[in-house]
Amino acid sequence: MLQYILRRTVVGLLMLLALTVLIFTLLRLTPGDPIDAYINPSVPMSAADLVALRTRLGLDQPLPVQYFAWLGAALTGDFGYSIQRGGEPVLPLVLGRIGPTILLMFSGLAISVVVGIAAGILAAVRRNQFADLSLSTAAFVGISSPAFLTALLGLYVFAVVLRWVPAGGMLTPGAPFSVGDLLAHLILPAALLSIGHGALIMRYMRSSLLEVLSQDYVRTARAKGVREFWVIVKHAVRNALLPVITVIGSTIGIAIGGAIFIESVFDWPGMGLLMINAVVRRDYPVIMCATLLTGACVILVNLLTDIAYAAVDPRIKVA
Amino acid sequence: MHRRNFGRLLAAAAFAFASATAMVSTPVLAQEEKTIVGGFDVGPGGFPGNFNPLTATAGFTWLNTYFEPLVIYTSDLSKLDSALASGFTASEDNLSYTFKLVDTKWHDGKPFTSADVKFTLELAKNADSGSIFAARLADIASIETPDEHTAVVKLSKPNSAFLSVLSQVMMLPEHALSTIDIKEVAKSQWWSTKPVGTGPFKFVKYVSDQYVEMAAYDGYRGGKPKVNRLINRYFANAAAAVSALSAGEIQFTFAEPDDAKTFKGNDNFRIIEGDSYVVNYIGFNHKAGIWSDLRVRQAVMHAIDRNAIISSLFGGAAKLANCGYVAPRLVPNGLDDYAYDPEKAKELLEEAGWDDINGDKAIPWLTYYNTPQVANVMAAIQAMLAQVGVNVVPRALDVPSYNGIVRSEKFEEFPLVYAGLQNGPNPASLNIGLNAAQIPPAGNNIMRVEMPQLTEALNTAMAETDPSKADAKWQQVCKEMNAQLPWSPMWVASRYGVVSSKLKDFFWTPAPAGGPFVSHPEKWDIAP
């Protein structure tokens, strides 16, 4: 197992290096650079001012020089300065966004896991009954609804019309910190983020449990007189969870993508909002650092999922 | 437990979840404190996340709540007024400007003096500081400080735009910034952690990507502000800010025209409509090889029913432009109004031999505007031009991509653009986009306009520092633009802000780059 983890870690590091090259190259292939993002096309700015700005930011250097300069500094923990934020150091800026994103992502994931598994179990044990049909319909709607639609609709209904929750942000500006305030801002984006994943988990849980419920050992357990609750919980659900865990792990990447979108709709100050702003403004140092950290997170979570998978099912051996 | 117990369990979980949600209520700010929260950096006049006025291409509405320039535009943007300079005079040869300074203090209690003026201008004209004003202040030869309340700025040559540029140069405290190496000034955390200004509000804190908080500056020379705090909340886009305004979380924001309309007739809000000071135009790339014949450019003008577009797609909230300006003082009589006449457009194209020049080949038509309104406008123009045989294909890009393309030499990629250029309050703003001397890489004449008579008219107007004579010179520029059509001028559209009716004595106007302009933030108030 240790050898497996080490090998996966080395591969992960190489993937990260490849990712930096890829992102760096792709960024430079896109039209426009930070200076172009700086120029408001409607506002006249002299070329001399722009040339000076380009030189100050080091953008006049050849691309390989820029890349290796960045890589060399990054290896020492210096990810440079944000171009569009008056020279704010990038690493603290990006690290400061990880917390809000994790909070949002895992709140959404927690809701989707709890609701998805519970709904999946209910749908399976009430197969073809009203509960199953209505939950399955809801799941299909959840899976098919584009995130932008649910997010904007949710924002409009719950924040603008009903005013149950704030329309965006993570905390009320200027108000002292309180958990209630944080939760008030968190509940809607997290709930909306959970819709797609919850529906997916529900579908997987339902089909997996249905398959398990028809197994001989479940029938044997029932024949032995074990109460139905324990048959389901101890015998069926535990085994049915195996493919669901894989789904949960593999959707972490999707959850990050979803969080990015939700963050931009709800002005949630996480990695997603930071990255969107950075891309729009061609803030290369921020994009590089944020992509690197996001990539590292995805690789790490995938590794942990594989380990968890092996731990849950001892039959799985790692080479 | 039977199967039905799962249903009960689920119902109980749902109830607990709903209860927890219901128990969470949005906290309100302390009642005794008056706080105005707004989206002051939303829209084209904003620059969220930028705290350094020397690197600001926009965002001056907010910056001006705590920093102040020497001179500032009046609230109607018609002329320059005094700010930190209580008065100013220019020498007869317009080579020397004397500024008498107000008696005031920085937020940290230190006095504001002419040394600060000298320090700021020297910092602003030095590109090492990251200042984007360096080239525009290059004509400053020296800054003298005969006493603490007088600063004399001497120019190497007359510059009609000098005072206008100066209105965006916020005065900075020498005592706080002089210890920082000039090359490190732009990267300094001072700007976003402890900036010190002379304005009515003083900086409290910046919560990254969320908001900036200000507190009333009791010692403000214009009187203590009526509200205790001013908060500038950041939004990913204008629509999100409008949602927050509708939800009652903020009291002001810029709004796109379609969003502004939704507040019409709502007593809880007031819509502010103002001149954008941006002339929209269809830009012909003069290096693309298909627009050289004046008759082709005239045909484009005659093919477009601008009045119908203004009436139906702008709801009448735009002024027809027949040159770069719409301000009556800058527009001479006798301009060709290029009335909608598709038959004439066809004749002109035929005379010019359009079939041989381009025919019905698709012409990429780039823009950096990404609003539904502009998409509709461009679709309407596309249909009108198609009727006369000009096949344009609109393509909306993000700003960096647009700038990257139009500043390149790949002329075939941008034969035509739909863009805007600031045309006021100082009419000299257009020079940078039309003067032959400003063709990239030298300048910002991205459409590569090379028209000697127009350039001469621009040079003459730029050199005129006497305000009483300047308008006539700019009228000549207008006349040349109208006759030669370096672009197809379209209109100057209105821009909007929406304010909660709770705000009292609040002033805002959609000035280019956010101004600055006289807005008296110290007088802004909010009803309980």
Short mmCIF file of N, CA, C and O in Angstrom, two decimals, chain A residues 31-32 36-50 52 56 85-89 93 97 118 122 125-126 159-160 163 166-168 170-175 180-181 183-184 187 222 227-229 232 264 267 269 273 280-282, chain B residues 1 3-4 6-7 10 17 24 26-27 29 44 48 55 57 127 130 132 134-136 186-187 189 206 208-211 213 229 231 233 235-236 240 243 246-249 368 398-401 403-404 407 420-422 429 432 441-444:
data_model
loop_
_atom_site.label_atom_id
_atom_site.label_comp_id
_atom_site.label_asym_id
_atom_site.label_seq_id
_atom_site.Cartn_x
_atom_site.Cartn_y
_atom_site.Cartn_z
N PRO A 31 -5.89 35.32 -26.86
CA PRO A 31 -5.62 36.72 -27.20
C PRO A 31 -5.74 37.60 -25.96
O PRO A 31 -6.56 37.33 -25.08
N GLY A 32 -4.91 38.62 -25.92
CA GLY A 32 -4.99 39.55 -24.80
C GLY A 32 -4.10 39.11 -23.66
O GLY A 32 -3.86 37.93 -23.47
N ASP A 36 -3.80 44.15 -21.69
CA ASP A 36 -5.04 44.32 -22.47
C ASP A 36 -6.25 44.33 -21.56
O ASP A 36 -7.26 44.98 -21.83
N ALA A 37 -6.17 43.55 -20.47
CA ALA A 37 -7.28 43.54 -19.53
C ALA A 37 -7.35 44.85 -18.75
O ALA A 37 -8.40 45.26 -18.28
N TYR A 38 -6.19 45.48 -18.63
CA TYR A 38 -6.11 46.73 -17.87
C TYR A 38 -6.76 47.89 -18.61
O TYR A 38 -7.23 48.84 -18.00
N ILE A 39 -6.76 47.77 -19.95
CA ILE A 39 -7.23 48.90 -20.74
C ILE A 39 -8.74 48.86 -20.84
O ILE A 39 -9.32 47.91 -21.35
N ASN A 40 -9.39 49.90 -20.41
CA ASN A 40 -10.80 50.06 -20.68
C ASN A 40 -10.87 50.63 -22.10
O ASN A 40 -10.39 51.72 -22.35
N PRO A 41 -11.43 49.85 -23.05
CA PRO A 41 -11.38 50.31 -24.44
C PRO A 41 -12.01 51.67 -24.66
O PRO A 41 -11.70 52.34 -25.64
N SER A 42 -12.89 52.07 -23.77
CA SER A 42 -13.55 53.37 -23.94
C SER A 42 -12.74 54.52 -23.37
O SER A 42 -13.04 55.68 -23.60
N VAL A 43 -11.75 54.18 -22.54
CA VAL A 43 -10.97 55.22 -21.87
C VAL A 43 -9.61 55.36 -22.55
O VAL A 43 -8.88 54.37 -22.67
N PRO A 44 -9.27 56.55 -23.03
CA PRO A 44 -8.00 56.68 -23.73
C PRO A 44 -6.81 56.54 -22.79
O PRO A 44 -6.79 57.12 -21.72
N MET A 45 -5.86 55.72 -23.20
CA MET A 45 -4.61 55.57 -22.44
C MET A 45 -3.47 55.63 -23.42
O MET A 45 -3.55 55.04 -24.50
N SER A 46 -2.41 56.29 -23.05
CA SER A 46 -1.32 56.42 -24.01
C SER A 46 -0.51 55.14 -24.08
O SER A 46 -0.41 54.38 -23.12
N ALA A 47 0.07 54.90 -25.25
CA ALA A 47 0.88 53.69 -25.45
C ALA A 47 2.09 53.69 -24.54
O ALA A 47 2.51 52.64 -24.05
N ALA A 48 2.66 54.86 -24.30
CA ALA A 48 3.86 54.94 -23.45
C ALA A 48 3.55 54.45 -22.04
O ALA A 48 4.35 53.73 -21.42
N ASP A 49 2.37 54.81 -21.53
CA ASP A 49 1.98 54.34 -20.20
C ASP A 49 1.88 52.83 -20.17
O ASP A 49 2.27 52.16 -19.21
N LEU A 50 1.32 52.27 -21.25
CA LEU A 50 1.13 50.82 -21.32
C LEU A 50 2.45 50.08 -21.43
O LEU A 50 2.64 49.02 -20.82
N ALA A 52 5.29 51.08 -20.25
CA ALA A 52 5.92 51.15 -18.93
C ALA A 52 5.31 50.11 -17.99
O ALA A 52 6.01 49.44 -17.23
N ARG A 56 7.15 46.94 -16.19
CA ARG A 56 7.12 46.80 -14.73
C ARG A 56 6.64 45.41 -14.31
O ARG A 56 7.12 44.85 -13.32
N ARG A 85 -4.35 43.31 -8.74
CA ARG A 85 -4.75 43.68 -7.40
C ARG A 85 -3.68 44.50 -6.70
O ARG A 85 -3.39 44.30 -5.52
N GLY A 86 -3.07 45.36 -7.46
CA GLY A 86 -2.09 46.26 -6.86
C GLY A 86 -0.94 45.52 -6.21
O GLY A 86 -0.42 45.97 -5.19
N GLY A 87 -0.56 44.38 -6.78
CA GLY A 87 0.61 43.69 -6.27
C GLY A 87 0.39 42.89 -5.01
O GLY A 87 1.33 42.63 -4.27
N GLU A 88 -0.84 42.46 -4.75
CA GLU A 88 -1.11 41.62 -3.58
C GLU A 88 -0.42 40.27 -3.78
O GLU A 88 -0.54 39.67 -4.85
N PRO A 89 0.32 39.76 -2.76
CA PRO A 89 0.99 38.46 -2.93
C PRO A 89 -0.04 37.37 -3.23
O PRO A 89 -1.10 37.31 -2.61
N LEU A 93 -3.33 35.15 -0.98
CA LEU A 93 -4.61 35.46 -1.62
C LEU A 93 -5.36 34.18 -1.96
O LEU A 93 -6.55 34.03 -1.64
N ARG A 97 -8.69 31.80 -0.03
CA ARG A 97 -9.93 31.42 -0.72
C ARG A 97 -10.27 29.95 -0.57
O ARG A 97 -11.37 29.52 -0.89
N ALA A 118 -30.19 8.97 1.70
CA ALA A 118 -31.49 8.73 2.35
C ALA A 118 -32.58 8.55 1.30
O ALA A 118 -33.41 7.62 1.38
N LEU A 122 -34.78 5.19 0.47
CA LEU A 122 -36.24 5.25 0.52
C LEU A 122 -36.84 4.80 -0.82
O LEU A 122 -37.79 4.02 -0.87
N VAL A 125 -36.35 0.93 -1.13
CA VAL A 125 -37.23 0.08 -0.29
C VAL A 125 -38.72 0.27 -0.64
O VAL A 125 -39.54 -0.57 -0.34
N ARG A 126 -39.02 1.41 -1.24
CA ARG A 126 -40.41 1.64 -1.70
C ARG A 126 -40.48 1.58 -3.22
O ARG A 126 -41.11 2.42 -3.85
N ALA A 159 -33.84 34.73 -2.36
CA ALA A 159 -33.17 35.95 -1.88
C ALA A 159 -33.91 37.22 -2.29
O ALA A 159 -34.12 38.11 -1.47
N VAL A 160 -34.31 37.29 -3.56
CA VAL A 160 -34.91 38.54 -4.04
C VAL A 160 -36.40 38.61 -3.72
O VAL A 160 -36.88 39.60 -3.17
N ARG A 163 -36.85 36.82 0.21
CA ARG A 163 -35.90 37.46 1.13
C ARG A 163 -35.61 36.61 2.37
O ARG A 163 -35.47 37.12 3.48
N PRO A 166 -29.68 36.00 2.36
CA PRO A 166 -29.01 37.10 1.64
C PRO A 166 -28.76 36.74 0.18
O PRO A 166 -28.65 35.56 -0.17
N ALA A 167 -28.65 37.76 -0.63
CA ALA A 167 -28.51 37.55 -2.08
C ALA A 167 -27.09 37.20 -2.51
O ALA A 167 -26.86 36.95 -3.67
N GLY A 168 -26.15 37.22 -1.60
CA GLY A 168 -24.79 36.87 -1.99
C GLY A 168 -23.80 37.24 -0.91
O GLY A 168 -24.16 37.79 0.13
N MET A 170 -20.42 36.17 1.71
CA MET A 170 -20.25 35.14 2.73
C MET A 170 -20.63 35.65 4.11
O MET A 170 -21.06 34.90 4.96
N LEU A 171 -20.47 36.96 4.29
CA LEU A 171 -20.82 37.58 5.57
C LEU A 171 -21.45 38.93 5.28
O LEU A 171 -21.18 39.53 4.24
N THR A 172 -22.26 39.41 6.18
CA THR A 172 -22.85 40.73 5.98
C THR A 172 -21.76 41.78 6.09
O THR A 172 -21.06 41.84 7.12
N PRO A 173 -21.58 42.60 5.05
CA PRO A 173 -20.50 43.59 5.09
C PRO A 173 -20.60 44.50 6.31
O PRO A 173 -21.66 45.05 6.59
N GLY A 174 -19.52 44.61 7.03
CA GLY A 174 -19.47 45.52 8.15
C GLY A 174 -20.03 44.96 9.44
O GLY A 174 -19.83 45.55 10.50
N ALA A 175 -20.75 43.84 9.39
CA ALA A 175 -21.33 43.27 10.61
C ALA A 175 -20.30 42.39 11.30
O ALA A 175 -19.46 41.78 10.63
N GLY A 180 -24.37 32.39 12.77
CA GLY A 180 -25.70 32.50 12.15
C GLY A 180 -25.64 33.25 10.84
O GLY A 180 -26.25 32.85 9.85
N ASP A 181 -24.84 34.32 10.82
CA ASP A 181 -24.69 35.12 9.60
C ASP A 181 -24.04 34.28 8.50
O ASP A 181 -24.48 34.28 7.36
N LEU A 183 -24.04 31.00 8.27
CA LEU A 183 -24.97 29.96 7.82
C LEU A 183 -26.05 30.54 6.91
O LEU A 183 -26.46 29.90 5.94
N ALA A 184 -26.49 31.74 7.25
CA ALA A 184 -27.53 32.38 6.43
C ALA A 184 -27.04 32.58 5.00
O ALA A 184 -27.79 32.42 4.04
N ILE A 187 -26.38 28.65 3.36
CA ILE A 187 -27.41 27.63 3.16
C ILE A 187 -27.91 27.54 1.71
O ILE A 187 -28.02 26.44 1.17
N ARG A 222 -33.23 -12.25 6.02
CA ARG A 222 -34.67 -12.10 6.30
C ARG A 222 -35.24 -13.43 6.82
O ARG A 222 -36.03 -13.45 7.77
N ARG A 227 -34.69 -8.25 11.77
CA ARG A 227 -35.66 -7.19 11.51
C ARG A 227 -35.29 -6.46 10.22
O ARG A 227 -34.12 -6.27 9.91
N GLU A 228 -36.30 -6.04 9.50
CA GLU A 228 -36.10 -5.43 8.18
C GLU A 228 -35.12 -4.25 8.24
O GLU A 228 -34.27 -4.06 7.36
N PHE A 229 -35.26 -3.42 9.31
CA PHE A 229 -34.39 -2.25 9.45
C PHE A 229 -32.92 -2.67 9.44
O PHE A 229 -32.08 -2.08 8.75
N ILE A 232 -31.63 -4.06 6.13
CA ILE A 232 -31.27 -3.00 5.17
C ILE A 232 -29.99 -2.27 5.61
O ILE A 232 -29.05 -2.13 4.84
N SER A 264 -19.59 32.31 -8.35
CA SER A 264 -19.71 33.51 -9.18
C SER A 264 -21.12 34.07 -9.13
O SER A 264 -21.31 35.28 -9.18
N ASP A 267 -21.42 35.45 -5.41
CA ASP A 267 -20.30 36.26 -4.92
C ASP A 267 -19.65 35.64 -3.69
O ASP A 267 -19.29 36.35 -2.75
N PRO A 269 -16.74 34.32 -1.75
CA PRO A 269 -15.31 34.65 -1.97
C PRO A 269 -14.39 33.45 -1.90
O PRO A 269 -13.50 33.39 -1.06
N LEU A 273 -14.61 32.18 -7.55
CA LEU A 273 -14.75 33.60 -7.87
C LEU A 273 -13.39 34.22 -8.18
O LEU A 273 -13.24 35.01 -9.12
N VAL A 280 -10.79 36.51 -16.32
CA VAL A 280 -11.34 37.66 -17.03
C VAL A 280 -10.30 38.77 -17.13
O VAL A 280 -10.18 39.43 -18.15
N ARG A 281 -9.51 38.93 -16.06
CA ARG A 281 -8.52 40.01 -16.05
C ARG A 281 -7.13 39.55 -16.48
O ARG A 281 -6.17 40.30 -16.34
N ARG A 282 -7.03 38.30 -16.92
CA ARG A 282 -5.74 37.74 -17.35
C ARG A 282 -4.68 37.92 -16.26
O ARG A 282 -3.55 38.33 -16.55
N MET B 1 -37.65 -1.79 13.46
CA MET B 1 -38.19 -0.70 12.63
C MET B 1 -38.58 -1.23 11.25
O MET B 1 -37.85 -2.00 10.64
N ARG B 3 -40.14 -0.78 7.17
CA ARG B 3 -39.77 0.08 6.03
C ARG B 3 -40.31 1.49 6.15
O ARG B 3 -39.67 2.46 5.80
N ARG B 4 -41.57 1.58 6.67
CA ARG B 4 -42.18 2.92 6.73
C ARG B 4 -41.39 3.85 7.66
O ARG B 4 -41.51 5.04 7.60
N PHE B 6 -38.35 4.34 7.62
CA PHE B 6 -37.38 5.12 6.85
C PHE B 6 -38.01 6.43 6.39
O PHE B 6 -37.36 7.48 6.37
N GLY B 7 -39.27 6.30 6.03
CA GLY B 7 -40.00 7.51 5.62
C GLY B 7 -40.07 8.48 6.78
O GLY B 7 -39.81 9.68 6.63
N LEU B 10 -36.70 10.01 7.37
CA LEU B 10 -36.41 11.03 6.36
C LEU B 10 -37.19 12.31 6.63
O LEU B 10 -36.66 13.43 6.54
N PHE B 17 -33.74 19.87 9.27
CA PHE B 17 -33.01 20.71 8.32
C PHE B 17 -33.74 22.03 8.09
O PHE B 17 -33.15 23.11 8.15
N VAL B 24 -31.96 30.38 11.18
CA VAL B 24 -30.87 31.26 10.76
C VAL B 24 -31.46 32.52 10.16
O VAL B 24 -32.17 32.47 9.17
N THR B 26 -30.94 36.61 8.86
CA THR B 26 -29.94 37.56 8.41
C THR B 26 -29.77 38.65 9.46
O THR B 26 -30.72 39.32 9.81
N PRO B 27 -28.56 38.83 9.97
CA PRO B 27 -28.38 39.87 10.99
C PRO B 27 -28.47 41.26 10.36
O PRO B 27 -28.16 41.44 9.20
N LEU B 29 -27.42 45.37 10.66
CA LEU B 29 -26.38 46.19 11.26
C LEU B 29 -26.98 46.97 12.43
O LEU B 29 -28.18 47.20 12.49
N PRO B 44 -18.94 49.94 -15.82
CA PRO B 44 -17.72 50.38 -16.52
C PRO B 44 -16.94 51.46 -15.79
O PRO B 44 -15.76 51.64 -16.06
N PRO B 48 -12.99 47.36 -9.16
CA PRO B 48 -12.92 46.66 -7.87
C PRO B 48 -11.54 46.06 -7.63
O PRO B 48 -10.91 45.54 -8.56
N THR B 55 -2.61 53.75 -10.42
CA THR B 55 -2.76 52.68 -11.42
C THR B 55 -4.22 52.49 -11.82
O THR B 55 -4.59 51.50 -12.42
N THR B 57 -7.47 52.91 -13.89
CA THR B 57 -8.04 53.34 -15.17
C THR B 57 -9.52 53.68 -14.97
O THR B 57 -10.17 54.19 -15.87
N ALA B 127 7.32 56.68 -14.19
CA ALA B 127 6.76 55.36 -14.54
C ALA B 127 7.23 54.26 -13.60
O ALA B 127 6.57 53.23 -13.47
N GLY B 130 4.84 52.76 -11.27
CA GLY B 130 3.70 52.01 -11.82
C GLY B 130 2.58 52.93 -12.23
O GLY B 130 1.51 52.48 -12.63
N ILE B 132 0.12 55.12 -14.22
CA ILE B 132 -0.33 55.12 -15.62
C ILE B 132 -0.52 56.56 -16.11
O ILE B 132 -0.99 56.79 -17.22
N ALA B 134 2.11 58.63 -16.10
CA ALA B 134 3.47 59.12 -16.37
C ALA B 134 3.56 59.85 -17.71
O ALA B 134 4.07 60.99 -17.77
N ALA B 135 3.07 59.23 -18.77
CA ALA B 135 3.20 59.86 -20.09
C ALA B 135 2.34 61.11 -20.19
O ALA B 135 2.74 62.10 -20.81
N ARG B 136 1.18 61.05 -19.56
CA ARG B 136 0.26 62.20 -19.66
C ARG B 136 0.73 63.39 -18.81
O ARG B 136 0.26 64.50 -18.99
N ALA B 186 3.93 50.46 -6.17
CA ALA B 186 2.73 49.84 -6.74
C ALA B 186 2.38 48.54 -6.04
O ALA B 186 1.21 48.18 -5.95
N LYS B 187 3.40 47.82 -5.54
CA LYS B 187 3.14 46.54 -4.88
C LYS B 187 2.88 46.70 -3.38
O LYS B 187 2.58 45.73 -2.69
N GLN B 189 1.46 47.14 0.23
CA GLN B 189 0.18 46.78 0.86
C GLN B 189 -0.48 47.99 1.52
O GLN B 189 -1.60 47.91 2.01
N TYR B 206 -10.39 46.26 4.16
CA TYR B 206 -10.77 45.64 2.90
C TYR B 206 -10.86 44.15 3.15
O TYR B 206 -9.89 43.52 3.57
N SER B 208 -11.04 40.95 1.34
CA SER B 208 -10.70 40.60 -0.04
C SER B 208 -11.87 40.05 -0.83
O SER B 208 -12.54 39.10 -0.43
N ASP B 209 -12.09 40.68 -1.97
CA ASP B 209 -13.14 40.30 -2.93
C ASP B 209 -14.56 40.45 -2.38
O ASP B 209 -15.51 40.03 -3.04
N GLN B 210 -14.73 40.97 -1.18
CA GLN B 210 -16.09 41.10 -0.64
C GLN B 210 -16.52 42.56 -0.48
O GLN B 210 -17.51 42.96 -1.05
N TYR B 211 -15.77 43.32 0.29
CA TYR B 211 -16.16 44.71 0.48
C TYR B 211 -15.03 45.56 1.03
O TYR B 211 -14.03 45.04 1.54
N GLU B 213 -14.60 48.85 3.67
CA GLU B 213 -15.36 49.60 4.68
C GLU B 213 -14.67 50.91 5.01
O GLU B 213 -13.46 50.94 5.19
N ARG B 229 -20.77 55.03 8.44
CA ARG B 229 -19.94 54.12 7.64
C ARG B 229 -20.41 54.07 6.19
O ARG B 229 -21.59 54.26 5.90
N ILE B 231 -19.89 51.51 2.88
CA ILE B 231 -19.36 50.20 2.49
C ILE B 231 -19.51 50.00 0.99
O ILE B 231 -20.60 50.21 0.43
N ARG B 233 -19.51 47.29 -1.61
CA ARG B 233 -19.57 45.83 -1.75
C ARG B 233 -19.22 45.42 -3.17
O ARG B 233 -19.64 46.08 -4.13
N PHE B 235 -19.21 42.85 -6.42
CA PHE B 235 -20.09 41.88 -7.07
C PHE B 235 -19.41 41.35 -8.31
O PHE B 235 -18.63 42.05 -8.96
N ALA B 236 -19.76 40.08 -8.63
CA ALA B 236 -19.15 39.47 -9.81
C ALA B 236 -19.64 40.16 -11.08
O ALA B 236 -18.94 40.22 -12.08
N ALA B 240 -25.78 40.71 -10.35
CA ALA B 240 -25.73 40.30 -8.94
C ALA B 240 -25.94 41.50 -8.03
O ALA B 240 -26.62 41.40 -7.00
N SER B 243 -29.57 42.31 -7.95
CA SER B 243 -30.28 41.38 -7.07
C SER B 243 -30.16 41.83 -5.61
O SER B 243 -31.13 41.81 -4.86
N SER B 246 -32.32 44.82 -5.07
CA SER B 246 -33.73 44.42 -4.98
C SER B 246 -34.03 43.77 -3.64
O SER B 246 -35.12 43.92 -3.08
N ALA B 247 -33.04 43.01 -3.12
CA ALA B 247 -33.24 42.32 -1.85
C ALA B 247 -33.05 43.26 -0.66
O ALA B 247 -33.20 42.84 0.49
N GLY B 248 -32.71 44.51 -0.92
CA GLY B 248 -32.57 45.49 0.16
C GLY B 248 -31.24 45.43 0.87
O GLY B 248 -31.07 46.02 1.94
N GLU B 249 -30.27 44.71 0.32
CA GLU B 249 -28.98 44.58 1.00
C GLU B 249 -28.04 45.74 0.72
O GLU B 249 -27.12 45.99 1.47
N TYR B 368 -16.36 44.42 -27.75
CA TYR B 368 -16.05 43.97 -26.39
C TYR B 368 -17.27 44.13 -25.49
O TYR B 368 -17.21 43.84 -24.31
N ASP B 398 -14.31 39.05 -24.88
CA ASP B 398 -14.02 39.71 -23.61
C ASP B 398 -12.98 40.81 -23.86
O ASP B 398 -12.31 40.81 -24.91
N VAL B 399 -12.87 41.72 -22.92
CA VAL B 399 -12.03 42.91 -23.14
C VAL B 399 -10.57 42.57 -23.48
O VAL B 399 -10.03 43.09 -24.45
N PRO B 400 -9.92 41.68 -22.71
CA PRO B 400 -8.52 41.40 -23.06
C PRO B 400 -8.37 40.81 -24.46
O PRO B 400 -7.43 41.16 -25.17
N SER B 401 -9.28 39.91 -24.83
CA SER B 401 -9.18 39.32 -26.17
C SER B 401 -9.35 40.40 -27.22
O SER B 401 -8.61 40.45 -28.22
N ASN B 403 -8.85 43.67 -26.94
CA ASN B 403 -7.68 44.55 -26.97
C ASN B 403 -6.49 43.87 -27.62
O ASN B 403 -5.73 44.49 -28.37
N GLY B 404 -6.33 42.57 -27.31
CA GLY B 404 -5.21 41.83 -27.88
C GLY B 404 -5.27 41.78 -29.40
O GLY B 404 -4.25 41.90 -30.07
N ARG B 407 -5.03 45.55 -31.09
CA ARG B 407 -3.72 46.19 -30.96
C ARG B 407 -2.65 45.42 -31.75
O ARG B 407 -1.50 45.81 -31.78
N GLY B 420 -16.57 51.97 -28.38
CA GLY B 420 -16.89 53.27 -27.83
C GLY B 420 -15.61 53.97 -27.43
O GLY B 420 -14.59 53.31 -27.18
N LEU B 421 -15.63 55.28 -27.42
CA LEU B 421 -14.46 56.03 -26.95
C LEU B 421 -14.96 57.24 -26.18
O LEU B 421 -15.92 57.90 -26.58
N GLN B 422 -14.29 57.46 -25.07
CA GLN B 422 -14.66 58.59 -24.22
C GLN B 422 -14.56 59.89 -25.02
O GLN B 422 -13.54 60.16 -25.66
N SER B 429 -10.20 63.82 -25.38
CA SER B 429 -10.16 62.36 -25.21
C SER B 429 -10.14 61.63 -26.55
O SER B 429 -9.57 60.55 -26.67
N ILE B 432 -6.63 60.57 -29.01
CA ILE B 432 -5.82 59.34 -28.92
C ILE B 432 -6.32 58.23 -29.85
O ILE B 432 -5.58 57.35 -30.25
N PRO B 441 2.25 51.03 -32.68
CA PRO B 441 2.43 50.98 -31.24
C PRO B 441 2.59 52.35 -30.57
O PRO B 441 2.69 52.42 -29.35
N ALA B 442 2.60 53.43 -31.38
CA ALA B 442 2.82 54.74 -30.77
C ALA B 442 1.66 55.14 -29.87
O ALA B 442 1.85 55.75 -28.83
N GLY B 443 0.45 54.79 -30.24
CA GLY B 443 -0.72 55.26 -29.48
C GLY B 443 -1.88 54.31 -29.57
O GLY B 443 -1.71 53.10 -29.79
N ASN B 444 -3.08 54.86 -29.44
CA ASN B 444 -4.26 54.03 -29.29
C ASN B 444 -5.23 54.18 -30.46
O ASN B 444 -6.42 53.90 -30.32
#
